[in-house]
Amino acid sequence: MALDILGPLPVTTKDNQYVLVLMDYFTKWPEAIPIPDQEASTVAEELVRAWISRYGVPMILHSDQGTNFNSALFTELCKLLGILKTRTTALHPESDGMVERFNRTILNHLSLFVSKNQTDWDTYLPLFLLAYRRADHEATGSQL
């Protein structure tokens, strides 16, 4: 499973400024969760709430070199849950192309929906995910 943070984006009326992006390598199933900051505690809490509680504990969690992903808290969470934590190589984020492409897709599609002042992008994430999952995908040959 891939994990990344998109942002900072304009602060929304709900005080969100980042998107926690989670994506399964096998099924390509994405989750995009608006978050107010990129602190390790926020990321860990949302990972458990939005992914682990729904789909189970991933065997492998792959992220970039972000300090939030390499914090003592995040390391301990992975250890407790038996998750193998891997990282992209330094200065080479494109080694996780799947999630980086998905981040660009999020930005491109949100730009079509958001209001002029861009403070409501977080309300459109669920609709974007619905449209994305319902589209036919080349990698899977079907909808997600």
JSON list of C-alpha atoms in Angstrom, two decimals:
[
{"chain": "A", "resi": 1, "resn": "MET", "atom": "CA", "xyz": [0.00, 0.00, 0.00]},
{"chain": "A", "resi": 2, "resn": "ALA", "atom": "CA", "xyz": [1.22, 3.49, -0.85]},
{"chain": "A", "resi": 3, "resn": "LEU", "atom": "CA", "xyz": [0.91, 6.49, 1.42]},
{"chain": "A", "resi": 4, "resn": "ASP", "atom": "CA", "xyz": [1.54, 10.14, 0.54]},
{"chain": "A", "resi": 5, "resn": "ILE", "atom": "CA", "xyz": [0.54, 13.65, 1.51]},
{"chain": "A", "resi": 6, "resn": "LEU", "atom": "CA", "xyz": [-0.63, 16.16, -1.07]},
{"chain": "A", "resi": 7, "resn": "GLY", "atom": "CA", "xyz": [-0.32, 19.84, -0.22]},
{"chain": "A", "resi": 8, "resn": "PRO", "atom": "CA", "xyz": [-0.28, 22.36, 1.17]},
{"chain": "A", "resi": 9, "resn": "LEU", "atom": "CA", "xyz": [-3.47, 23.43, -0.55]},
{"chain": "A", "resi": 10, "resn": "PRO", "atom": "CA", "xyz": [-5.56, 26.52, 0.24]},
{"chain": "A", "resi": 11, "resn": "VAL", "atom": "CA", "xyz": [-6.98, 26.27, 3.77]},
{"chain": "A", "resi": 12, "resn": "THR", "atom": "CA", "xyz": [-10.64, 25.25, 3.64]},
{"chain": "A", "resi": 13, "resn": "THR", "atom": "CA", "xyz": [-13.54, 26.43, 5.75]},
{"chain": "A", "resi": 14, "resn": "LYS", "atom": "CA", "xyz": [-13.05, 23.19, 7.73]},
{"chain": "A", "resi": 15, "resn": "ASP", "atom": "CA", "xyz": [-9.37, 24.09, 8.31]},
{"chain": "A", "resi": 16, "resn": "ASN", "atom": "CA", "xyz": [-8.01, 21.35, 6.04]},
{"chain": "A", "resi": 17, "resn": "GLN", "atom": "CA", "xyz": [-4.84, 22.07, 4.10]},
{"chain": "A", "resi": 18, "resn": "TYR", "atom": "CA", "xyz": [-3.54, 18.64, 3.04]},
{"chain": "A", "resi": 19, "resn": "VAL", "atom": "CA", "xyz": [-4.80, 15.40, 1.54]},
{"chain": "A", "resi": 20, "resn": "LEU", "atom": "CA", "xyz": [-3.69, 12.07, 2.94]},
{"chain": "A", "resi": 21, "resn": "VAL", "atom": "CA", "xyz": [-3.52, 9.79, -0.09]},
{"chain": "A", "resi": 22, "resn": "LEU", "atom": "CA", "xyz": [-3.72, 6.02, 0.45]},
{"chain": "A", "resi": 23, "resn": "MET", "atom": "CA", "xyz": [-3.63, 3.55, -2.44]},
{"chain": "A", "resi": 24, "resn": "ASP", "atom": "CA", "xyz": [-3.53, -0.23, -2.68]},
{"chain": "A", "resi": 25, "resn": "TYR", "atom": "CA", "xyz": [-0.90, -1.44, -5.16]},
{"chain": "A", "resi": 26, "resn": "PHE", "atom": "CA", "xyz": [-2.81, -4.57, -6.16]},
{"chain": "A", "resi": 27, "resn": "THR", "atom": "CA", "xyz": [-6.39, -3.31, -6.58]},
{"chain": "A", "resi": 28, "resn": "LYS", "atom": "CA", "xyz": [-5.48, 0.37, -7.20]},
{"chain": "A", "resi": 29, "resn": "TRP", "atom": "CA", "xyz": [-8.23, 1.32, -4.70]},
{"chain": "A", "resi": 30, "resn": "PRO", "atom": "CA", "xyz": [-7.65, 4.93, -3.59]},
{"chain": "A", "resi": 31, "resn": "GLU", "atom": "CA", "xyz": [-8.62, 6.89, -0.52]},
{"chain": "A", "resi": 32, "resn": "ALA", "atom": "CA", "xyz": [-8.07, 10.65, -0.21]},
{"chain": "A", "resi": 33, "resn": "ILE", "atom": "CA", "xyz": [-8.68, 12.14, 3.21]},
{"chain": "A", "resi": 34, "resn": "PRO", "atom": "CA", "xyz": [-8.60, 15.88, 3.90]},
{"chain": "A", "resi": 35, "resn": "ILE", "atom": "CA", "xyz": [-6.45, 16.67, 6.93]},
{"chain": "A", "resi": 36, "resn": "PRO", "atom": "CA", "xyz": [-5.55, 19.94, 8.68]},
{"chain": "A", "resi": 37, "resn": "ASP", "atom": "CA", "xyz": [-1.83, 19.23, 9.07]},
{"chain": "A", "resi": 38, "resn": "GLN", "atom": "CA", "xyz": [0.75, 16.60, 8.25]},
{"chain": "A", "resi": 39, "resn": "GLU", "atom": "CA", "xyz": [1.77, 15.76, 11.79]},
{"chain": "A", "resi": 40, "resn": "ALA", "atom": "CA", "xyz": [2.59, 12.10, 12.44]},
{"chain": "A", "resi": 41, "resn": "SER", "atom": "CA", "xyz": [-0.28, 11.83, 14.95]},
{"chain": "A", "resi": 42, "resn": "THR", "atom": "CA", "xyz": [-2.81, 13.12, 12.39]},
{"chain": "A", "resi": 43, "resn": "VAL", "atom": "CA", "xyz": [-1.53, 10.81, 9.67]},
{"chain": "A", "resi": 44, "resn": "ALA", "atom": "CA", "xyz": [-1.46, 7.76, 11.97]},
{"chain": "A", "resi": 45, "resn": "GLU", "atom": "CA", "xyz": [-4.97, 8.46, 13.27]},
{"chain": "A", "resi": 46, "resn": "GLU", "atom": "CA", "xyz": [-6.42, 8.85, 9.78]},
{"chain": "A", "resi": 47, "resn": "LEU", "atom": "CA", "xyz": [-4.58, 5.78, 8.47]},
{"chain": "A", "resi": 48, "resn": "VAL", "atom": "CA", "xyz": [-6.22, 3.69, 11.19]},
{"chain": "A", "resi": 49, "resn": "ARG", "atom": "CA", "xyz": [-9.64, 5.34, 10.84]},
{"chain": "A", "resi": 50, "resn": "ALA", "atom": "CA", "xyz": [-9.90, 5.50, 7.05]},
{"chain": "A", "resi": 51, "resn": "TRP", "atom": "CA", "xyz": [-8.02, 2.38, 5.94]},
{"chain": "A", "resi": 52, "resn": "ILE", "atom": "CA", "xyz": [-7.10, -0.14, 8.61]},
{"chain": "A", "resi": 53, "resn": "SER", "atom": "CA", "xyz": [-10.53, -0.10, 10.29]},
{"chain": "A", "resi": 54, "resn": "ARG", "atom": "CA", "xyz": [-12.23, -0.70, 6.90]},
{"chain": "A", "resi": 55, "resn": "TYR", "atom": "CA", "xyz": [-9.87, -2.88, 4.90]},
{"chain": "A", "resi": 56, "resn": "GLY", "atom": "CA", "xyz": [-7.51, -4.39, 7.45]},
{"chain": "A", "resi": 57, "resn": "VAL", "atom": "CA", "xyz": [-3.83, -4.04, 8.19]},
{"chain": "A", "resi": 58, "resn": "PRO", "atom": "CA", "xyz": [-1.63, -3.80, 5.09]},
{"chain": "A", "resi": 59, "resn": "MET", "atom": "CA", "xyz": [1.41, -6.07, 4.91]},
{"chain": "A", "resi": 60, "resn": "ILE", "atom": "CA", "xyz": [3.61, -3.32, 3.46]},
{"chain": "A", "resi": 61, "resn": "LEU", "atom": "CA", "xyz": [3.33, 0.46, 3.73]},
{"chain": "A", "resi": 62, "resn": "HIS", "atom": "CA", "xyz": [5.40, 2.46, 1.23]},
{"chain": "A", "resi": 63, "resn": "SER", "atom": "CA", "xyz": [5.93, 6.21, 1.57]},
{"chain": "A", "resi": 64, "resn": "ASP", "atom": "CA", "xyz": [8.36, 8.97, 0.75]},
{"chain": "A", "resi": 65, "resn": "GLN", "atom": "CA", "xyz": [11.06, 10.18, 3.13]},
{"chain": "A", "resi": 66, "resn": "GLY", "atom": "CA", "xyz": [8.71, 12.58, 4.98]},
{"chain": "A", "resi": 67, "resn": "THR", "atom": "CA", "xyz": [9.53, 13.07, 8.65]},
{"chain": "A", "resi": 68, "resn": "ASN", "atom": "CA", "xyz": [5.92, 12.31, 9.57]},
{"chain": "A", "resi": 69, "resn": "PHE", "atom": "CA", "xyz": [6.26, 8.82, 8.05]},
{"chain": "A", "resi": 70, "resn": "ASN", "atom": "CA", "xyz": [9.60, 8.22, 9.77]},
{"chain": "A", "resi": 71, "resn": "SER", "atom": "CA", "xyz": [8.59, 9.48, 13.21]},
{"chain": "A", "resi": 72, "resn": "ALA", "atom": "CA", "xyz": [8.83, 7.35, 16.35]},
{"chain": "A", "resi": 73, "resn": "LEU", "atom": "CA", "xyz": [5.01, 7.28, 16.53]},
{"chain": "A", "resi": 74, "resn": "PHE", "atom": "CA", "xyz": [4.61, 6.02, 12.98]},
{"chain": "A", "resi": 75, "resn": "THR", "atom": "CA", "xyz": [7.42, 3.51, 13.37]},
{"chain": "A", "resi": 76, "resn": "GLU", "atom": "CA", "xyz": [5.81, 2.17, 16.55]},
{"chain": "A", "resi": 77, "resn": "LEU", "atom": "CA", "xyz": [2.38, 1.93, 14.88]},
{"chain": "A", "resi": 78, "resn": "CYS", "atom": "CA", "xyz": [3.86, -0.16, 12.06]},
{"chain": "A", "resi": 79, "resn": "LYS", "atom": "CA", "xyz": [5.74, -2.32, 14.56]},
{"chain": "A", "resi": 80, "resn": "LEU", "atom": "CA", "xyz": [2.64, -2.95, 16.69]},
{"chain": "A", "resi": 81, "resn": "LEU", "atom": "CA", "xyz": [0.53, -3.87, 13.66]},
{"chain": "A", "resi": 82, "resn": "GLY", "atom": "CA", "xyz": [3.24, -5.94, 11.96]},
{"chain": "A", "resi": 83, "resn": "ILE", "atom": "CA", "xyz": [3.51, -3.65, 8.93]},
{"chain": "A", "resi": 84, "resn": "LEU", "atom": "CA", "xyz": [6.72, -3.66, 6.90]},
{"chain": "A", "resi": 85, "resn": "LYS", "atom": "CA", "xyz": [7.52, 0.03, 6.34]},
{"chain": "A", "resi": 86, "resn": "THR", "atom": "CA", "xyz": [9.41, 0.91, 3.15]},
{"chain": "A", "resi": 87, "resn": "ARG", "atom": "CA", "xyz": [10.43, 4.28, 1.71]},
{"chain": "A", "resi": 88, "resn": "THR", "atom": "CA", "xyz": [11.30, 5.81, -1.62]},
{"chain": "A", "resi": 89, "resn": "THR", "atom": "CA", "xyz": [14.93, 6.65, -2.13]},
{"chain": "A", "resi": 90, "resn": "ALA", "atom": "CA", "xyz": [16.01, 10.15, -1.15]},
{"chain": "A", "resi": 91, "resn": "LEU", "atom": "CA", "xyz": [15.44, 12.82, -3.81]},
{"chain": "A", "resi": 92, "resn": "HIS", "atom": "CA", "xyz": [13.62, 10.27, -5.99]},
{"chain": "A", "resi": 93, "resn": "PRO", "atom": "CA", "xyz": [9.86, 10.53, -5.26]},
{"chain": "A", "resi": 94, "resn": "GLU", "atom": "CA", "xyz": [9.03, 9.37, -8.78]},
{"chain": "A", "resi": 95, "resn": "SER", "atom": "CA", "xyz": [9.97, 5.87, -7.65]},
{"chain": "A", "resi": 96, "resn": "ASP", "atom": "CA", "xyz": [6.41, 5.80, -6.30]},
{"chain": "A", "resi": 97, "resn": "GLY", "atom": "CA", "xyz": [4.82, 6.76, -9.62]},
{"chain": "A", "resi": 98, "resn": "MET", "atom": "CA", "xyz": [1.37, 5.30, -8.93]},
{"chain": "A", "resi": 99, "resn": "VAL", "atom": "CA", "xyz": [0.57, 7.59, -6.03]},
{"chain": "A", "resi": 100, "resn": "GLU", "atom": "CA", "xyz": [2.31, 10.59, -7.62]},
{"chain": "A", "resi": 101, "resn": "ARG", "atom": "CA", "xyz": [0.14, 10.19, -10.75]},
{"chain": "A", "resi": 102, "resn": "PHE", "atom": "CA", "xyz": [-2.95, 9.91, -8.56]},
{"chain": "A", "resi": 103, "resn": "ASN", "atom": "CA", "xyz": [-1.96, 13.14, -6.78]},
{"chain": "A", "resi": 104, "resn": "ARG", "atom": "CA", "xyz": [-1.82, 14.94, -10.15]},
{"chain": "A", "resi": 105, "resn": "THR", "atom": "CA", "xyz": [-5.22, 13.48, -11.04]},
{"chain": "A", "resi": 106, "resn": "ILE", "atom": "CA", "xyz": [-6.69, 14.80, -7.78]},
{"chain": "A", "resi": 107, "resn": "LEU", "atom": "CA", "xyz": [-5.36, 18.30, -8.45]},
{"chain": "A", "resi": 108, "resn": "ASN", "atom": "CA", "xyz": [-6.54, 18.31, -12.06]},
{"chain": "A", "resi": 109, "resn": "HIS", "atom": "CA", "xyz": [-10.06, 17.20, -11.20]},
{"chain": "A", "resi": 110, "resn": "LEU", "atom": "CA", "xyz": [-10.47, 19.37, -8.12]},
{"chain": "A", "resi": 111, "resn": "SER", "atom": "CA", "xyz": [-9.59, 22.42, -10.20]},
{"chain": "A", "resi": 112, "resn": "LEU", "atom": "CA", "xyz": [-12.77, 21.75, -12.20]},
{"chain": "A", "resi": 113, "resn": "PHE", "atom": "CA", "xyz": [-15.02, 21.78, -9.12]},
{"chain": "A", "resi": 114, "resn": "VAL", "atom": "CA", "xyz": [-13.72, 24.16, -6.52]},
{"chain": "A", "resi": 115, "resn": "SER", "atom": "CA", "xyz": [-15.08, 27.63, -5.96]},
{"chain": "A", "resi": 116, "resn": "LYS", "atom": "CA", "xyz": [-13.26, 30.77, -6.96]},
{"chain": "A", "resi": 117, "resn": "ASN", "atom": "CA", "xyz": [-11.68, 31.23, -3.52]},
{"chain": "A", "resi": 118, "resn": "GLN", "atom": "CA", "xyz": [-10.68, 27.53, -3.30]},
{"chain": "A", "resi": 119, "resn": "THR", "atom": "CA", "xyz": [-11.83, 27.07, 0.30]},
{"chain": "A", "resi": 120, "resn": "ASP", "atom": "CA", "xyz": [-14.17, 24.15, -0.44]},
{"chain": "A", "resi": 121, "resn": "TRP", "atom": "CA", "xyz": [-11.95, 21.61, -2.19]},
{"chain": "A", "resi": 122, "resn": "ASP", "atom": "CA", "xyz": [-12.31, 19.15, 0.72]},
{"chain": "A", "resi": 123, "resn": "THR", "atom": "CA", "xyz": [-16.08, 18.87, 0.16]},
{"chain": "A", "resi": 124, "resn": "TYR", "atom": "CA", "xyz": [-15.47, 17.65, -3.40]},
{"chain": "A", "resi": 125, "resn": "LEU", "atom": "CA", "xyz": [-13.01, 14.86, -2.57]},
{"chain": "A", "resi": 126, "resn": "PRO", "atom": "CA", "xyz": [-15.74, 12.21, -2.01]},
{"chain": "A", "resi": 127, "resn": "LEU", "atom": "CA", "xyz": [-17.35, 13.04, -5.38]},
{"chain": "A", "resi": 128, "resn": "PHE", "atom": "CA", "xyz": [-13.98, 12.93, -7.09]},
{"chain": "A", "resi": 129, "resn": "LEU", "atom": "CA", "xyz": [-13.30, 9.50, -5.55]},
{"chain": "A", "resi": 130, "resn": "LEU", "atom": "CA", "xyz": [-16.69, 8.24, -6.72]},
{"chain": "A", "resi": 131, "resn": "ALA", "atom": "CA", "xyz": [-16.02, 9.35, -10.29]},
{"chain": "A", "resi": 132, "resn": "TYR", "atom": "CA", "xyz": [-12.47, 7.99, -10.25]},
{"chain": "A", "resi": 133, "resn": "ARG", "atom": "CA", "xyz": [-13.52, 4.59, -8.93]},
{"chain": "A", "resi": 134, "resn": "ARG", "atom": "CA", "xyz": [-16.40, 4.29, -11.42]},
{"chain": "A", "resi": 135, "resn": "ALA", "atom": "CA", "xyz": [-14.21, 5.02, -14.44]},
{"chain": "A", "resi": 136, "resn": "ASP", "atom": "CA", "xyz": [-12.64, 2.15, -16.36]},
{"chain": "A", "resi": 137, "resn": "HIS", "atom": "CA", "xyz": [-8.96, 1.84, -15.48]},
{"chain": "A", "resi": 138, "resn": "GLU", "atom": "CA", "xyz": [-6.31, 0.58, -17.86]},
{"chain": "A", "resi": 139, "resn": "ALA", "atom": "CA", "xyz": [-4.33, -1.17, -15.10]},
{"chain": "A", "resi": 140, "resn": "THR", "atom": "CA", "xyz": [-7.27, -3.26, -13.87]},
{"chain": "A", "resi": 141, "resn": "GLY", "atom": "CA", "xyz": [-9.32, -3.45, -17.07]},
{"chain": "A", "resi": 142, "resn": "SER", "atom": "CA", "xyz": [-12.45, -2.42, -15.19]},
{"chain": "A", "resi": 143, "resn": "GLN", "atom": "CA", "xyz": [-13.90, -0.11, -12.58]},
{"chain": "A", "resi": 144, "resn": "LEU", "atom": "CA", "xyz": [-12.45, -0.22, -9.09]}
]
